[in-house]
Amino acid sequence: MSSSTSSGRPKRTLGWLGAIIVVLTAVLGIGIATNQTTGAPLLALDLEGGTQMVLSPETAGGEQVSSEQMDQAVEIIRQRVDGSGVSEAEINVQGGNTVVVSLPGTPDSQTRELIQASANMEFRAVISGAQGTATPEENQTALEDFPEPTAEPANGSDPNWVTPELADEFQKLDCAAFLAEGNREPVPEDEPMVSCDPQYGMKYILGPVEVFGTQISDADFGMASAPGGISTNQWAVNLSFDSEGTSAFREVTQRITPLESPRNQFAIVLDGTIISAPSSNAVISDGRAQITGNFTEVTAQALSEQLQYGALPISFNIESEQQISATLGQDQLYWGLIAGLIGLILVAAYQFYQYRALGLVTLSSLVVAGILTYLAIVLLGWSDNYRLSLAGIAGIIVAIGLTADSFIVYFERIKDEMRAGRPLAQAVEYGWARAKRTITVSKAVNLLAAVVLYFAAVGNVRGFAFTLGLTAVADLLVVFMFTHPVMQLLARTRFFASGHPLSGMDPSLLGQEPLYKGAGKVREFKTVEQAAPARGKRNKGSSKEAQRRQTIAEKRRLEREDQLGLSSGQQTSESVDAGSSEGKK
């Protein structure tokens, strides 16, 4: 392999990284040019302030709202606000009869309507069902090939509701994207619709509304009982309807009970999403139904509360609205940034002292990681309204140290290989082969912890977890696409390959002397001439240390190679593609 070819690979990798940064910067530039973003991260409520609204509940008949119904209403508002892209919002019940919503910035009219509107609960019959993934494009049926309905639909379960447009929408429906979308336009009650059941990952075509949530008179949960009154040890949800609901539900169960699955199911839809789609096993003529299945106490309670909310849909009036200042303020942001800068300086100082010129690699890698993280946060703020809180800034500061860990692991692996007698170009490849596994596992653990923390926590802690995970991904990109290619190129320069004392790869200083020698003494810096007489003895010591560090497999491999009469250069070329012409000489 020629030297030019060996150096071409790291240059191509660096080129790909540069292309990623250029594309992200270009996208951001388009957003700035079209006034869709300012180019700065959006700040959360604690750093920027925002709007606080006090809401009072209102029902159509003026009924008293229970605490469970208020909790359910708050949960629905939170889902709507999150679905609208407003992050870091705070929504709480205050005094048992009001809801306080605090949003960063000034909410638009659509967000206000979403907060105030009541949720719609509907019962619709199932016409068709399938797994909740979109049909692959190569297997999709063309719109004009779907059959037209042959007659006017006779009831809510009639397949004549399925038009070619609805069938095409159903085959393209992907439930993961559907559920992530959040807020959806309401479907008129006299029209069919498609929706997803997140519990079982199914998607359905549903007929028009046949029973309304307001026709539920009561809902609770408990242990199911057999006809003889004996408990089945299964959790169940009980619901009852008013007179109109009883009549409507009896007609539905009379029609769908004899049908084949899935047309014997009816879907309970809340805000466009299916919360349950049980099958009908008998005609319910008295308006008292029981839903059974794989319920736990928690899931049975959750479904019963949702049904109670459907029985009394709550809308909200804005009692008061005021602009609030940042809860933490610009001072905390300023000192947070100062803390990050101090951390960066300390990390850089240590890297320069410990690794000399290689500290530049660390510093430049941190700069590249910072650029990628900044672009990601700004673009996420533009596209998904992501806002940076002080907790998120703390996650970025912590990531500086975690990112430096990657470089230390890599550099120390290179030193280990040099102690074993390999030249720098080969040590970079051998060290990378061992270090990348450690770095990948370490970052995978960081990312896993961030994901668990994000989904388990609430409030600002989620901001910390998000930036921690984001920086872990950025760190992996930088180590693989910047740090390692740069080290491959530097290893071919005379300054580093010759082991200049300022390169950080001086063989006489590869861990033979500790950085701090005790009693206030630190490792002595020596020029090439001063270090030369001592190198023979130290290299001999390094060789002994390398022998001690060898694994059993390495010792056996060297023994076999000695028996075959192979030189160290031959051993290298057979074991790994070092990508270096020097290693093959």
XYZ file of C-alpha atoms in Angstrom:
585
model
C 0.000 0.000 0.000
C 1.487 3.311 -1.008
C 1.929 6.168 1.378
C -0.433 8.371 -0.605
C -3.152 5.732 -0.410
C -2.629 5.341 3.357
C -2.941 9.068 3.925
C -5.953 9.254 1.604
C -8.213 7.303 3.952
C -7.947 9.689 6.937
C -8.276 12.658 4.588
C -11.484 11.225 3.153
C -12.865 10.691 6.666
C -12.020 14.278 7.583
C -13.674 15.368 4.352
C -16.901 13.580 5.294
C -16.903 15.259 8.698
C -16.326 18.616 7.036
C -19.212 17.914 4.669
C -21.541 17.179 7.590
C -20.616 20.455 9.275
C -20.983 22.399 6.011
C -24.434 20.921 5.334
C -25.661 21.648 8.867
C -24.258 25.183 8.644
C -25.920 25.696 5.255
C -29.279 24.545 6.624
C -28.870 26.932 9.551
C -27.916 29.719 7.138
C -31.127 29.146 5.183
C -33.108 29.393 8.412
C -31.383 32.673 9.326
C -31.843 34.098 5.815
C -35.572 33.293 5.868
C -35.997 34.664 9.434
C -37.068 31.296 10.764
C -34.277 31.214 13.333
C -31.862 33.696 14.818
C -28.954 31.281 14.792
C -28.875 31.197 18.613
C -30.262 28.426 20.850
C -33.750 28.905 22.239
C -33.693 29.297 26.014
C -36.059 27.606 28.444
C -38.359 29.134 31.020
C -35.677 29.284 33.708
C -33.306 31.357 31.574
C -35.593 33.406 29.356
C -38.873 33.740 31.235
C -42.193 33.405 29.452
C -45.940 33.437 29.920
C -47.911 32.108 32.864
C -51.631 31.397 32.486
C -54.041 30.508 35.282
C -56.885 28.346 33.949
C -60.212 27.509 35.560
C -62.132 24.361 34.529
C -65.540 24.572 32.906
C -68.055 21.829 32.085
C -71.126 22.017 29.846
C -73.591 21.393 32.694
C -71.622 23.121 35.434
C -70.866 19.836 37.225
C -68.248 19.647 39.944
C -64.899 18.401 38.645
C -63.189 15.688 40.673
C -59.463 15.634 41.415
C -59.033 12.576 39.169
C -60.685 14.394 36.286
C -58.451 17.436 36.889
C -55.363 15.226 36.858
C -56.517 13.654 33.601
C -57.203 17.080 32.112
C -53.714 18.275 33.089
C -52.179 15.187 31.514
C -54.076 15.851 28.278
C -52.943 19.510 28.291
C -49.345 18.378 28.842
C -49.565 15.961 25.910
C -50.994 18.695 23.708
C -48.321 21.225 24.701
C -45.526 18.704 24.167
C -47.084 17.723 20.837
C -47.077 21.353 19.714
C -43.281 21.414 20.127
C -43.155 23.647 23.218
C -40.556 22.070 25.490
C -39.665 22.835 29.108
C -43.265 23.854 29.889
C -44.540 23.600 33.469
C -48.148 22.511 34.050
C -49.516 22.021 37.559
C -52.788 21.873 39.465
C -53.008 24.666 42.020
C -55.437 24.606 44.911
C -57.355 21.666 43.460
C -59.488 23.834 41.171
C -57.127 25.760 38.889
C -54.378 24.838 36.493
C -51.227 26.934 36.098
C -49.482 26.669 32.739
C -46.067 28.310 32.335
C -44.632 28.407 28.835
C -41.312 29.835 27.617
C -41.724 32.789 25.305
C -45.158 33.943 24.131
C -47.548 31.167 23.018
C -49.293 31.566 19.660
C -53.061 31.434 19.186
C -52.988 27.751 18.188
C -51.253 26.786 21.430
C -53.800 28.796 23.419
C -56.677 26.994 21.691
C -55.099 23.629 22.369
C -54.752 24.424 26.061
C -58.328 25.648 26.446
C -60.151 23.049 24.322
C -61.836 20.030 25.881
C -60.882 16.531 24.794
C -63.239 14.432 22.669
C -63.968 10.840 23.616
C -65.751 8.719 21.038
C -66.777 5.095 20.520
C -66.327 3.939 16.926
C -66.759 0.459 15.407
C -63.690 -1.202 13.846
C -63.961 -1.846 10.086
C -60.438 -3.123 9.405
C -57.160 -3.567 11.262
C -53.482 -4.334 10.660
C -50.067 -4.097 12.283
C -49.099 -0.485 12.917
C -46.403 -0.165 10.279
C -46.656 1.374 6.845
C -46.839 -0.995 3.892
C -43.467 -0.964 2.055
C -43.626 1.285 -1.016
C -42.903 -1.588 -3.395
C -45.917 -3.493 -2.004
C -48.350 -0.583 -1.847
C -51.461 -0.613 -4.002
C -51.914 2.311 -6.371
C -54.722 4.671 -5.388
C -56.657 4.032 -8.613
C -56.527 0.247 -8.006
C -58.519 0.383 -4.757
C -62.183 -0.536 -5.374
C -64.851 2.110 -5.040
C -67.638 1.456 -2.476
C -70.495 -0.497 -4.073
C -73.293 1.086 -2.010
C -74.075 3.631 0.641
C -72.881 2.381 4.078
C -75.713 0.898 6.142
C -74.104 1.118 9.593
C -70.857 1.991 11.387
C -69.266 -1.392 10.593
C -70.049 -1.327 6.866
C -66.916 -1.701 4.657
C -68.551 0.689 2.193
C -67.164 3.492 4.359
C -63.702 2.635 2.993
C -63.055 4.852 -0.026
C -59.871 4.517 -2.139
C -58.470 7.621 -0.412
C -59.086 6.150 3.058
C -57.583 2.794 2.044
C -54.511 4.570 0.662
C -54.147 6.579 3.887
C -54.437 3.357 5.898
C -51.731 1.483 3.965
C -49.320 4.431 4.369
C -50.084 4.946 8.067
C -47.093 4.361 10.330
C -48.134 4.370 13.993
C -44.723 5.451 15.307
C -44.906 8.655 13.259
C -48.636 9.035 13.949
C -48.185 8.919 17.718
C -45.103 11.171 17.643
C -47.067 13.774 15.703
C -49.042 14.633 18.825
C -51.831 17.007 17.955
C -54.188 16.045 15.142
C -57.057 17.695 13.397
C -60.401 16.412 14.764
C -62.370 14.143 12.404
C -66.101 14.940 12.004
C -68.279 12.542 13.942
C -70.161 11.360 10.825
C -67.019 10.386 8.898
C -64.716 7.343 9.143
C -61.098 7.722 10.228
C -57.829 5.872 10.720
C -56.068 5.715 14.074
C -53.554 3.725 16.101
C -53.685 1.722 19.310
C -50.338 2.436 21.070
C -50.885 -0.351 23.602
C -50.834 -3.159 21.048
C -49.156 -1.416 18.089
C -52.187 -1.871 15.809
C -53.798 0.489 13.318
C -57.497 0.497 12.453
C -60.037 1.907 10.032
C -62.932 3.109 12.169
C -66.512 3.933 11.300
C -68.338 7.116 12.368
C -69.037 7.924 16.023
C -71.779 5.759 17.542
C -71.452 6.535 21.258
C -70.071 9.770 22.744
C -67.926 10.061 25.839
C -70.523 12.345 27.406
C -72.957 9.372 27.390
C -70.800 7.541 29.969
C -72.409 7.909 33.375
C -69.667 6.297 35.459
C -66.434 4.322 35.236
C -64.309 2.517 37.807
C -61.997 -0.465 38.079
C -61.725 -3.588 40.199
C -61.312 -7.344 40.089
C -63.388 -9.138 37.454
C -65.939 -11.716 38.616
C -67.166 -14.930 36.993
C -70.938 -15.398 36.441
C -71.147 -17.167 39.821
C -69.673 -14.153 41.580
C -66.233 -15.717 42.073
C -63.284 -13.406 41.508
C -61.129 -14.262 38.492
C -58.102 -12.424 39.924
C -58.019 -10.264 36.815
C -58.278 -6.491 36.826
C -61.164 -5.073 34.837
C -62.662 -1.678 34.006
C -66.381 -1.179 34.564
C -68.353 1.484 32.755
C -72.005 2.371 32.559
C -73.949 4.583 30.173
C -76.859 6.955 30.510
C -80.168 6.137 28.796
C -79.107 7.391 25.378
C -75.709 5.725 25.676
C -77.334 2.452 26.798
C -79.541 2.359 23.710
C -76.702 3.289 21.356
C -74.263 0.812 22.895
C -76.865 -1.999 22.744
C -77.268 -1.439 19.010
C -73.508 -1.494 18.516
C -72.969 -4.726 20.452
C -75.937 -6.402 18.754
C -74.396 -5.690 15.380
C -70.709 -6.397 15.986
C -70.820 -9.376 18.393
C -71.499 -11.988 15.647
C -68.900 -10.479 13.270
C -65.418 -11.856 12.661
C -62.388 -10.199 14.217
C -61.477 -7.334 13.985
C -64.965 -6.137 13.032
C -66.287 -7.372 16.402
C -64.231 -4.665 18.123
C -65.172 -1.109 19.055
C -62.507 1.522 19.582
C -62.538 4.098 22.378
C -60.863 7.168 20.861
C -59.557 10.114 22.914
C -58.224 13.126 21.012
C -57.799 11.019 17.871
C -55.812 8.225 19.556
C -57.249 4.842 20.518
C -57.016 4.199 24.253
C -58.696 0.779 24.083
C -60.181 -1.432 21.357
C -61.927 -4.349 23.091
C -63.950 -6.996 21.259
C -67.616 -7.526 22.090
C -68.375 -10.982 23.516
C -72.057 -10.385 24.266
C -74.879 -7.958 23.686
C -74.863 -5.284 26.396
C -78.503 -4.362 26.841
C -78.443 -2.783 30.319
C -75.742 -0.203 29.639
C -73.291 -1.812 32.087
C -70.159 -3.113 30.391
C -66.925 -4.582 31.684
C -63.603 -4.397 29.812
C -61.160 -7.181 30.618
C -57.740 -8.034 29.266
C -54.115 -7.892 30.339
C -54.721 -5.131 32.859
C -52.625 -4.389 35.880
C -54.019 -2.322 38.707
C -52.221 0.743 37.314
C -53.409 0.345 33.718
C -56.970 -0.436 34.821
C -57.007 2.702 36.969
C -55.578 4.794 34.121
C -58.254 3.617 31.662
C -61.070 4.175 34.158
C -59.861 7.751 34.783
C -59.747 8.406 31.047
C -63.311 7.151 30.749
C -64.371 9.366 33.652
C -62.827 12.326 31.864
C -64.764 11.393 28.728
C -67.937 11.427 30.767
C -67.227 14.987 31.809
C -65.108 16.711 29.170
C -63.480 19.779 30.671
C -62.589 22.957 28.878
C -60.648 25.816 30.454
C -61.021 29.563 30.680
C -57.951 31.757 31.000
C -58.509 33.590 34.288
C -55.280 35.557 34.194
C -52.168 35.793 32.097
C -48.903 37.490 32.841
C -45.378 37.654 31.636
C -42.915 36.140 34.060
C -39.209 36.741 34.300
C -36.617 34.027 34.198
C -36.692 31.983 37.380
C -32.907 31.759 37.420
C -31.945 34.710 35.247
C -29.058 35.725 33.086
C -26.621 35.696 36.017
C -26.912 31.919 36.357
C -26.488 31.555 32.598
C -23.405 33.777 32.708
C -21.812 31.871 35.566
C -22.757 28.584 33.966
C -20.865 29.560 30.833
C -17.925 30.762 32.944
C -17.891 27.380 34.707
C -17.807 25.645 31.338
C -14.963 27.869 30.143
C -12.945 27.205 33.308
C -13.505 23.480 32.882
C -12.379 23.667 29.272
C -9.216 25.610 30.218
C -8.327 23.140 32.988
C -8.840 20.162 30.688
C -6.749 21.822 27.970
C -3.995 22.745 30.454
C -3.766 19.181 31.718
C -3.751 17.800 28.191
C -0.927 20.150 27.130
C 1.111 19.315 30.229
C 0.587 15.571 29.956
C 0.617 15.135 26.173
C 2.500 18.250 24.962
C 1.594 19.011 21.337
C -1.043 16.283 21.339
C -2.998 18.634 23.576
C -3.764 20.534 20.364
C -5.525 17.428 19.075
C -7.609 17.323 22.258
C -8.413 21.022 22.108
C -9.330 20.971 18.416
C -11.466 17.841 18.962
C -13.354 19.588 21.757
C -13.893 22.578 19.465
C -15.295 20.333 16.713
C -17.533 18.557 19.252
C -18.715 21.958 20.477
C -19.540 23.072 16.912
C -21.551 19.903 16.236
C -23.409 20.207 19.545
C -24.164 23.887 18.965
C -25.493 23.260 15.449
C -27.639 20.373 16.690
C -29.157 22.415 19.539
C -29.920 25.422 17.307
C -31.420 23.268 14.540
C -33.506 21.298 17.064
C -34.737 24.621 18.467
C -35.740 25.671 14.964
C -37.360 22.400 13.901
C -38.781 21.074 17.201
C -38.747 24.138 19.460
C -36.122 22.549 21.717
C -35.091 24.957 24.463
C -31.870 24.951 26.428
C -32.258 25.141 30.201
C -29.578 25.594 32.856
C -29.756 21.844 33.511
C -29.041 21.284 29.815
C -25.995 23.555 30.039
C -24.824 21.500 33.022
C -25.056 18.390 30.835
C -22.813 20.035 28.233
C -20.252 21.060 30.875
C -20.136 17.519 32.260
C -19.650 16.264 28.696
C -16.359 18.189 28.398
C -14.760 15.868 30.913
C -16.404 12.782 29.424
C -15.136 13.752 25.976
C -11.588 14.245 27.293
C -11.765 10.704 28.672
C -11.931 9.372 25.136
C -8.706 11.106 24.148
C -6.885 9.933 27.266
C -7.889 6.324 26.578
C -6.701 6.613 22.973
C -3.386 8.327 23.777
C -2.569 5.888 26.553
C -3.249 2.944 24.230
C -0.822 4.468 21.722
C 1.793 4.800 24.459
C 1.301 1.161 25.439
C 1.981 0.087 21.854
C 5.100 2.263 21.678
C 6.352 0.710 24.903
C 5.998 -2.637 23.137
C 8.527 -1.393 20.572
C 6.267 -0.311 17.732
C 6.899 2.893 15.801
C 4.342 5.668 16.175
C 2.499 5.010 12.876
C 1.867 1.395 13.865
C 1.153 2.315 17.475
C -1.595 4.682 16.291
C -3.328 1.851 14.406
C -2.833 -0.791 17.095
C -3.810 1.657 19.816
C -6.932 2.650 17.892
C -7.971 -0.971 17.367
C -7.963 -1.434 21.149
C -9.141 2.014 22.223
C -12.177 2.296 19.948
C -13.889 -0.645 21.633
C -13.374 0.894 25.071
C -14.545 4.304 23.841
C -17.604 2.862 22.099
C -18.665 0.872 25.152
C -18.106 3.878 27.403
C -20.213 6.161 25.209
C -22.899 3.490 24.842
C -23.187 3.371 28.629
C -23.392 7.182 28.771
C -26.070 7.171 26.090
C -28.044 4.402 27.806
C -27.942 6.272 31.122
C -29.086 9.452 29.373
C -32.005 7.661 27.671
C -33.151 6.026 30.920
C -32.844 9.324 32.791
C -34.737 11.182 30.064
C -37.739 8.863 30.146
C -37.716 8.317 33.918
C -37.307 11.957 34.946
C -39.515 15.009 34.637
C -38.867 18.733 34.325
C -35.378 20.160 33.914
C -33.685 16.835 34.633
C -34.828 15.727 31.187
C -32.925 18.688 29.723
C -29.767 17.464 31.457
C -30.311 13.936 30.142
C -30.959 15.189 26.611
C -27.748 17.215 26.306
C -25.783 14.394 27.958
C -27.009 11.952 25.299
C -26.541 14.456 22.497
C -22.930 15.165 23.466
C -22.217 11.423 23.753
C -23.260 11.004 20.111
C -21.224 14.069 19.086
C -18.204 12.703 20.962
C -18.378 9.400 19.081
C -18.557 11.246 15.759
C -15.546 13.395 16.655
C -13.377 10.549 17.925
C -14.055 8.367 14.875
C -14.134 11.066 12.195
C -11.657 13.652 13.526
C -9.333 12.531 16.334
C -8.251 9.209 14.840
C -7.750 10.503 11.249
C -5.766 13.475 12.596
C -3.564 11.102 14.626
C -2.991 8.997 11.498
C -1.789 12.068 9.618
C 0.321 13.413 12.490
C 2.050 10.033 12.913
C 3.524 10.508 9.418
C 5.089 13.838 10.261
C 8.726 13.946 11.277
C 7.980 15.943 14.418
C 5.806 13.221 15.947
C 7.351 10.149 14.305
C 10.837 11.067 15.594
C 9.533 11.326 19.155
C 10.382 14.975 19.689
C 10.073 15.833 23.422
C 7.402 18.422 22.655
C 5.367 15.933 20.628
C 4.170 14.097 23.712
C 5.412 10.827 22.216
C 9.009 10.959 23.378
C 9.917 7.284 24.034
C 11.981 8.316 27.069
C 8.907 9.794 28.735
C 6.334 7.099 27.976
C 5.227 6.610 31.497
C 8.641 5.780 32.931
C 8.504 8.834 35.092
C 5.273 9.863 36.796
C 3.951 13.345 36.134
C 4.103 14.168 39.837
C 7.098 12.672 41.666
C 6.120 13.742 45.178
C 7.531 16.336 47.574
C 6.507 19.105 45.178
C 8.597 17.697 42.322
C 7.230 17.072 38.853
C 8.632 15.257 35.862
C 11.716 17.002 34.437
C 11.566 18.257 30.887
C 14.647 17.323 28.812
C 15.887 18.229 25.351
C 16.695 15.578 22.726
C 20.442 15.768 23.508
C 19.915 15.456 27.264
C 17.518 12.560 26.881
C 19.589 10.610 24.348
C 22.121 9.015 26.800
C 19.345 7.807 29.005
C 17.142 6.417 26.267
C 18.997 3.143 25.888
C 18.520 2.258 29.524
C 14.919 3.531 29.600
C 13.984 1.771 26.381
C 15.316 -1.413 27.915
C 13.122 -0.739 30.913
C 10.201 -0.008 28.612
C 10.699 -3.318 26.872
C 10.615 -5.172 30.195
C 7.491 -3.307 31.210
C 5.885 -4.157 27.867
C 6.697 -7.812 28.447
C 5.002 -7.659 31.822
C 1.895 -6.088 30.250
C 1.581 -8.763 27.557
C -1.444 -11.015 27.721
C -1.094 -14.807 27.538
C -2.355 -14.745 23.947
C 0.220 -12.131 22.969
C 3.024 -14.092 24.594
C 1.969 -17.283 22.777
C 1.724 -15.418 19.467
C 5.220 -13.977 19.893
C 6.560 -17.427 20.782
C 5.057 -18.889 17.612
C 6.464 -16.050 15.553
C 9.900 -16.533 17.109
C 9.728 -20.200 16.187
C 8.908 -19.234 12.592
C 11.722 -16.697 12.553
C 9.505 -13.680 11.780
C 10.719 -10.151 12.471
C 8.613 -7.620 14.355
C 7.813 -5.761 11.100
C 6.508 -8.998 9.532
C 4.429 -9.684 12.615
C 2.790 -6.297 12.285
C 1.814 -6.627 8.646
C 0.217 -10.066 9.220
C -1.822 -8.969 12.228
C -3.446 -5.741 11.125
C -3.673 -3.423 8.181
C -1.802 -0.569 9.766
C -2.354 1.671 6.774
C 1.240 2.844 6.936
C 4.067 2.385 4.533
C 6.451 2.776 7.452
C 5.091 -0.252 9.201
C 5.834 -2.423 6.182
C 9.432 -1.489 5.764
